[in-house]
Amino acid sequence: MIPLPGFDEGGQPHVVVERVQLDGSRRKVRRGFGGGRNFGDRKKHANDLSDDVDFVLSNVATRTPTLGIDPRLILVVETMTSGQSVAEEANWQRSGLRIVDTSTTKRVVAFSDDPAMSLFLARLEDYSTGPKKGQASAAHEAFFDNIDNVRPYGSQDRVGVELQTVLRQVGRDDDITVDVEVWYPGDVTTAESWLTLISDAIGGAGGVVHDAFSSEASGLALMRVSARASIVRQLLDVDLVAKVEVLPEALTINASPSEVGADTVSDLPLPNDSSPLVGIIDSGVVSNHPLLRGCIVAAVSTSAWIEDGADRHGHGTAVASILARGHLDGQISSNDWVAPPFRVVSVRVLDENAQIPPYRLAERELTDAAIYLAQQGVRVINLSLGDLNGMIVGNRAPSIAALLDALSRSLNVVFVVPTGNVAPREYAGQFDESLAVDYPLRMLESPNARLLDPAPAATALTVSSLVSPLGPLPLGTVSLGKAGWPSPVSRIGPGIGDAIKPELCAPAGTMGQEQESYALVEPDALQVAVADGRVNSTGVITHDFGSSLAAPHVSRVAALVASKYPENSANLIRALTLQSAEPVSSDFLSASTEYAEGAPSAEGRRFVGYGEASSLRSAESAIRDTVLIAESNIPVDGVHLYAVPVPEAFFTRKRASRGMTVTLSFDPLVRARRMDYLSTRLKFEVVRGLPADEVIELFLSEADDAAAGTRVKIPNRRGLKVSGIPTQKRITMEPAQTVRSLGANQLARKTWQNSLPRFNDFPNDFFVVVQSLNRWAPPTSMQPYALTVRLWVDEKLPPIYEEVRTKVSSARIRARGRAQAR
């Protein structure tokens, strides 16, 4: 393995830890639906819902076919509470409705094959009659009491924001190209039949369907269509259509004129022929560029619409130069170049305008590119792209994000993606003298600075950009932000379902502001050096900035982990890359004029996630910095337990820092149009001073409580509760479990300044508990995951690596001995 610059070759291998072999299957419980009612007058509520249904049925019955396609029964059910549990979804199916969308708060979109909705209305009648003799609740009480109203799904629901503007500006006979999302009915066969039906209708009306794509793994059915505006308007009335939107905007490159000639970067050191591979999907690369010569294993196109893998825009070459050579500025100024630790495999998916070819869906092009890279042995794929029209709204997963989550699971690869860029004019309001310090607050307050597709992808490592170390600025110019602050052009989280996004950050430049005019400027001193791959460029190195250039720094760290653990899963690569994160201060919010006493850490995480990825901390341990790793498969609603020895240095009575960091990564099934986007939710907690069997029982009970809410009481033979564990025995970590467990990439930290107490009558080990909470995964499924635990002490305390390694090894031998004895 070739280390990254600064990486200690003398490091120690991470320590593999096995889970404690106790029964961790969740007890099955009978779910109830107790609690107060929303509608006291059942009869009136049932009549109101019946009137709503009559209106929907009448609407379908009186409408004529659109583009030759008969009306279908697609309805919107406004609910009193958010989301749908597994049990509740079964109720919809028993009522004759198939859910196709629960992604929006308090709204369900359902499809009925029965033109009379007979089952639904029969159940509604049973509910309206009230409780039967001896019953406390009416039939189907919980189901109908949670429904507020029912309405048709109309054209106003289908039209995209940008398409609305376009349709106001074009004539009925003007041709436009749009992406059409078709409802995914739950099985790919029906989805493809609906795609064919709509495709034939569009062709018959004189339009052209360039591409159609369906993905069972992500729950997507998509088309790219060119047609007259009049036909597109009719598409908005086709019931099988979920959404219609114009094509994404092109990427831009803000690079300055190149001033560095090829002669200044000649004869650079090259990677070894055996150096590990890292993948890039972008606008291609200039393979013979002086910075990339000898670093590119392949530069190809997997698209019939793109002739080759050569870069004719410049974006891909800029990103590839960071992938191959890292931070260029210091190497350029010193002319001291480090041999690249990786070789690059590039797939071009963007044309010379940095767009997906107009006759192909991005989802298909990215799928083909990712499959090609995986077949070449690539484990880490840098995807510095974003849909400029695809800002996350609510909890619905954008289509490319959902696709990446499905591909990550099926191909066992890690995607690294940027947050996407945002121009300050979109969120800042008036440019004034306070913008340089207040821009983070303005981003928090604006709805226009949210993540772009595919940044919300649950399994991808999403990366934001930081302000780089500042060079000399032109007179009268100030930088937006200080070194280490989030960049003013890097979008912010959270992700789907309030998951922590981005997870990581890396330096990638900022903008400047003229003090007199307040105008924004882009001096080279505030940007980062990259390879200049633009057509007709006169030099080889230019300067640019943005989150696209932050992502490849994290890809390098992930690729280093992948090269060290070639047989392990993508889950472990992500968990160890997360484990390398160095915390970033939130002082950028405290500096704002609106914050007098500092900013909440949760708001800081929306900009920088868990911190800045570090190659020094990713792939190897050190004598005072030891990482334990584990991989396993957990059953639905199961509990796994890991015993982590507490080093003696943690008990040493000396005022000195010591700490623990835990990361957890997993790759659940996903569905794009679900509020409960992830099929399974995993979470972890850390306790000590309790016997292992007691810990298992505690968390089995806790898992039941979490899944059932307040609807059922779980008997516990010991009378224990997780919340009742004393503070010395339950390790409170930051961020809290309720916050970090919303995502598929989780990290939590704990630091002690003083020694830990010893428990004479109980185990002193840390127990890391991993819990699975099912949402809609098949009941017999197993969820793969990776867990890492870092134990560290400062230099005032004794080394810990050998002690931890020996204790883990001894525990493994004892456990195997007990297993053989049985």
Coordinates of C-alpha atoms in Angstrom, one line a residue, residues 248-450:
P248 CA -31.6 19.6 -15.4
E249 CA -29.4 22.7 -16.0
A250 CA -25.7 22.2 -17.0
L251 CA -22.8 22.3 -14.7
T252 CA -20.6 25.3 -14.8
I253 CA -16.9 25.7 -14.3
N254 CA -15.7 29.0 -12.9
A255 CA -12.0 28.5 -13.6
S256 CA -9.8 31.5 -14.2
P257 CA -7.4 31.8 -17.2
S258 CA -4.5 29.4 -16.8
E259 CA -1.1 30.9 -16.1
V260 CA 1.0 27.8 -15.6
G261 CA 2.6 26.2 -18.6
A262 CA 3.3 22.5 -19.2
D263 CA 7.0 23.0 -18.7
T264 CA 6.6 23.8 -15.0
V265 CA 4.9 20.4 -14.2
S266 CA 6.9 18.0 -16.3
D267 CA 8.4 14.7 -15.2
L268 CA 6.1 14.3 -12.2
P269 CA 6.3 11.0 -10.2
L270 CA 3.8 8.4 -11.3
P271 CA 1.7 5.8 -9.4
N272 CA 2.8 2.2 -9.4
D273 CA 1.3 -0.2 -11.8
S274 CA -0.2 -2.0 -8.8
S275 CA -1.6 1.1 -7.1
P276 CA -5.3 0.7 -6.2
L277 CA -8.1 2.1 -8.5
V278 CA -10.5 4.9 -7.8
G279 CA -13.4 5.7 -10.1
I280 CA -14.8 8.9 -11.4
I281 CA -18.1 9.6 -13.3
D282 CA -18.0 13.0 -14.8
S283 CA -17.3 14.9 -18.1
G284 CA -14.3 12.6 -18.9
V285 CA -10.6 13.4 -18.5
V286 CA -7.7 14.7 -20.6
S287 CA -5.6 11.6 -20.1
N288 CA -2.4 13.1 -21.4
H289 CA -2.6 16.2 -19.2
P290 CA 0.8 16.7 -17.5
L291 CA -0.8 16.2 -14.1
L292 CA -2.6 13.1 -15.1
R293 CA -0.2 11.4 -17.5
G294 CA 0.4 7.9 -16.2
C295 CA -2.5 8.1 -13.7
I296 CA -5.4 7.2 -15.9
V297 CA -6.0 3.5 -16.4
A298 CA -9.0 4.0 -18.6
A299 CA -11.1 6.9 -19.9
V300 CA -14.2 5.6 -21.5
S301 CA -17.8 6.3 -22.3
T302 CA -20.5 3.7 -21.7
S303 CA -23.1 5.7 -23.6
A304 CA -24.1 5.3 -27.2
W305 CA -24.6 9.1 -27.3
I306 CA -21.1 10.1 -26.2
E307 CA -18.3 9.2 -28.6
D308 CA -15.4 8.7 -26.2
G309 CA -14.0 9.3 -22.7
A310 CA -12.1 12.5 -23.5
D311 CA -13.0 15.7 -21.6
R312 CA -14.3 18.5 -23.7
H313 CA -15.5 20.7 -20.8
G314 CA -12.9 20.7 -18.1
H315 CA -14.8 19.7 -15.0
G316 CA -13.8 16.0 -15.0
T317 CA -10.2 16.8 -15.5
A318 CA -10.2 19.2 -12.6
V319 CA -11.8 16.7 -10.3
A320 CA -9.5 13.9 -11.5
S321 CA -6.4 16.0 -10.7
I322 CA -7.4 16.2 -7.1
L323 CA -8.3 12.4 -7.0
A324 CA -4.8 11.6 -8.3
R325 CA -2.6 14.2 -6.7
G326 CA -4.6 15.8 -3.8
H327 CA -3.9 19.4 -2.8
L328 CA -2.0 20.9 -5.6
D329 CA -1.2 24.4 -4.3
G330 CA 1.6 23.3 -1.9
Q331 CA 3.2 21.0 -4.5
I332 CA 3.1 23.6 -7.2
S333 CA 4.8 26.3 -5.0
S334 CA 7.5 23.9 -3.7
N335 CA 7.8 21.9 -6.9
D336 CA 8.0 18.9 -4.5
W337 CA 5.6 16.4 -6.0
V338 CA 4.4 13.2 -4.3
A339 CA 3.7 10.1 -6.3
P340 CA -0.1 9.5 -6.7
P341 CA -1.3 6.7 -4.4
F342 CA -4.1 5.7 -6.8
R343 CA -4.8 5.1 -10.4
V344 CA -8.0 6.5 -11.9
V345 CA -10.7 4.9 -14.1
S346 CA -12.9 7.5 -15.7
V347 CA -16.4 7.1 -17.2
R348 CA -17.7 10.1 -19.2
V349 CA -21.4 10.7 -18.9
L350 CA -21.5 14.5 -19.7
D351 CA -21.2 16.1 -23.1
E352 CA -19.2 19.2 -23.9
N353 CA -21.9 21.4 -22.2
A354 CA -21.6 19.3 -19.0
Q355 CA -25.0 17.8 -19.5
I356 CA -26.3 14.3 -19.8
P357 CA -27.0 13.7 -23.5
P358 CA -30.5 15.1 -24.2
Y359 CA -31.8 11.7 -25.4
R360 CA -30.8 9.7 -22.4
L361 CA -32.0 9.6 -18.8
A362 CA -29.3 10.4 -16.2
E363 CA -30.4 7.4 -14.2
R364 CA -29.6 5.0 -17.0
E365 CA -26.3 6.6 -17.9
L366 CA -25.2 6.6 -14.2
T367 CA -26.3 2.9 -13.8
D368 CA -24.3 1.8 -16.8
A369 CA -21.2 3.8 -15.7
A370 CA -21.3 2.5 -12.1
I371 CA -21.7 -1.1 -13.3
Y372 CA -18.7 -0.7 -15.6
L373 CA -16.5 0.7 -12.8
A374 CA -17.5 -2.1 -10.4
Q375 CA -16.6 -4.6 -13.1
Q376 CA -13.1 -3.1 -13.3
G377 CA -12.6 -3.6 -9.6
V378 CA -13.4 -0.1 -8.4
R379 CA -14.7 0.2 -4.9
V380 CA -14.9 4.0 -4.5
I381 CA -16.7 6.2 -7.1
N382 CA -16.4 10.0 -7.1
L383 CA -19.6 11.5 -8.6
S384 CA -19.1 15.3 -8.5
L385 CA -22.3 16.0 -10.2
G386 CA -25.7 17.4 -9.2
D387 CA -29.1 18.2 -10.7
L388 CA -29.4 22.0 -10.5
N389 CA -33.2 21.6 -10.6
G390 CA -33.2 18.8 -8.1
M391 CA -33.1 20.5 -4.7
I392 CA -34.4 18.3 -1.9
V393 CA -38.0 19.2 -0.8
G394 CA -39.5 17.7 2.3
N395 CA -38.7 14.0 2.8
R396 CA -39.0 12.7 -0.8
A397 CA -35.8 11.1 -2.1
P398 CA -34.7 12.6 -5.4
S399 CA -34.5 10.0 -8.2
I400 CA -30.7 9.9 -8.6
A401 CA -30.2 9.7 -4.8
A402 CA -32.5 6.7 -4.6
L403 CA -30.7 5.1 -7.6
L404 CA -27.3 5.6 -5.9
D405 CA -28.6 4.0 -2.7
A406 CA -29.8 1.0 -4.7
L407 CA -26.6 0.7 -6.7
S408 CA -24.4 1.1 -3.6
R409 CA -26.1 -2.0 -2.1
S410 CA -26.2 -4.1 -5.3
L411 CA -22.7 -3.3 -6.5
N412 CA -21.0 -3.1 -3.0
V413 CA -19.4 0.3 -3.9
V414 CA -19.0 3.6 -2.1
F415 CA -20.3 6.7 -3.8
V416 CA -18.8 10.1 -2.8
V417 CA -20.9 13.1 -3.8
P418 CA -20.8 16.8 -3.2
T419 CA -23.6 18.8 -1.5
G420 CA -24.0 20.9 -4.7
N421 CA -23.2 24.6 -5.2
V422 CA -25.4 27.6 -4.6
A423 CA -24.8 31.2 -5.7
P424 CA -25.0 33.6 -2.7
R425 CA -27.5 35.7 -4.6
E426 CA -30.0 32.8 -4.1
Y427 CA -30.0 33.0 -0.3
A428 CA -28.1 36.2 0.8
G429 CA -30.6 38.9 0.1
Q430 CA -28.8 42.3 0.1
F431 CA -25.0 42.2 -0.3
D432 CA -23.6 44.4 2.5
E433 CA -20.6 44.7 4.9
S434 CA -21.9 41.9 7.1
L435 CA -22.2 39.3 4.4
A436 CA -18.6 38.1 5.0
V437 CA -19.5 36.8 8.4
D438 CA -23.3 36.5 8.2
Y439 CA -23.6 34.3 5.2
P440 CA -23.9 31.0 7.2
L441 CA -26.9 32.4 9.1
R442 CA -28.5 33.6 5.8
M443 CA -28.1 30.1 4.4
L444 CA -29.8 28.6 7.5
E445 CA -32.7 30.9 7.0
S446 CA -33.2 30.4 3.3
P447 CA -35.1 27.5 1.6
N448 CA -32.9 27.9 -1.4
A449 CA -29.6 26.5 0.0
R450 CA -30.8 22.9 0.5

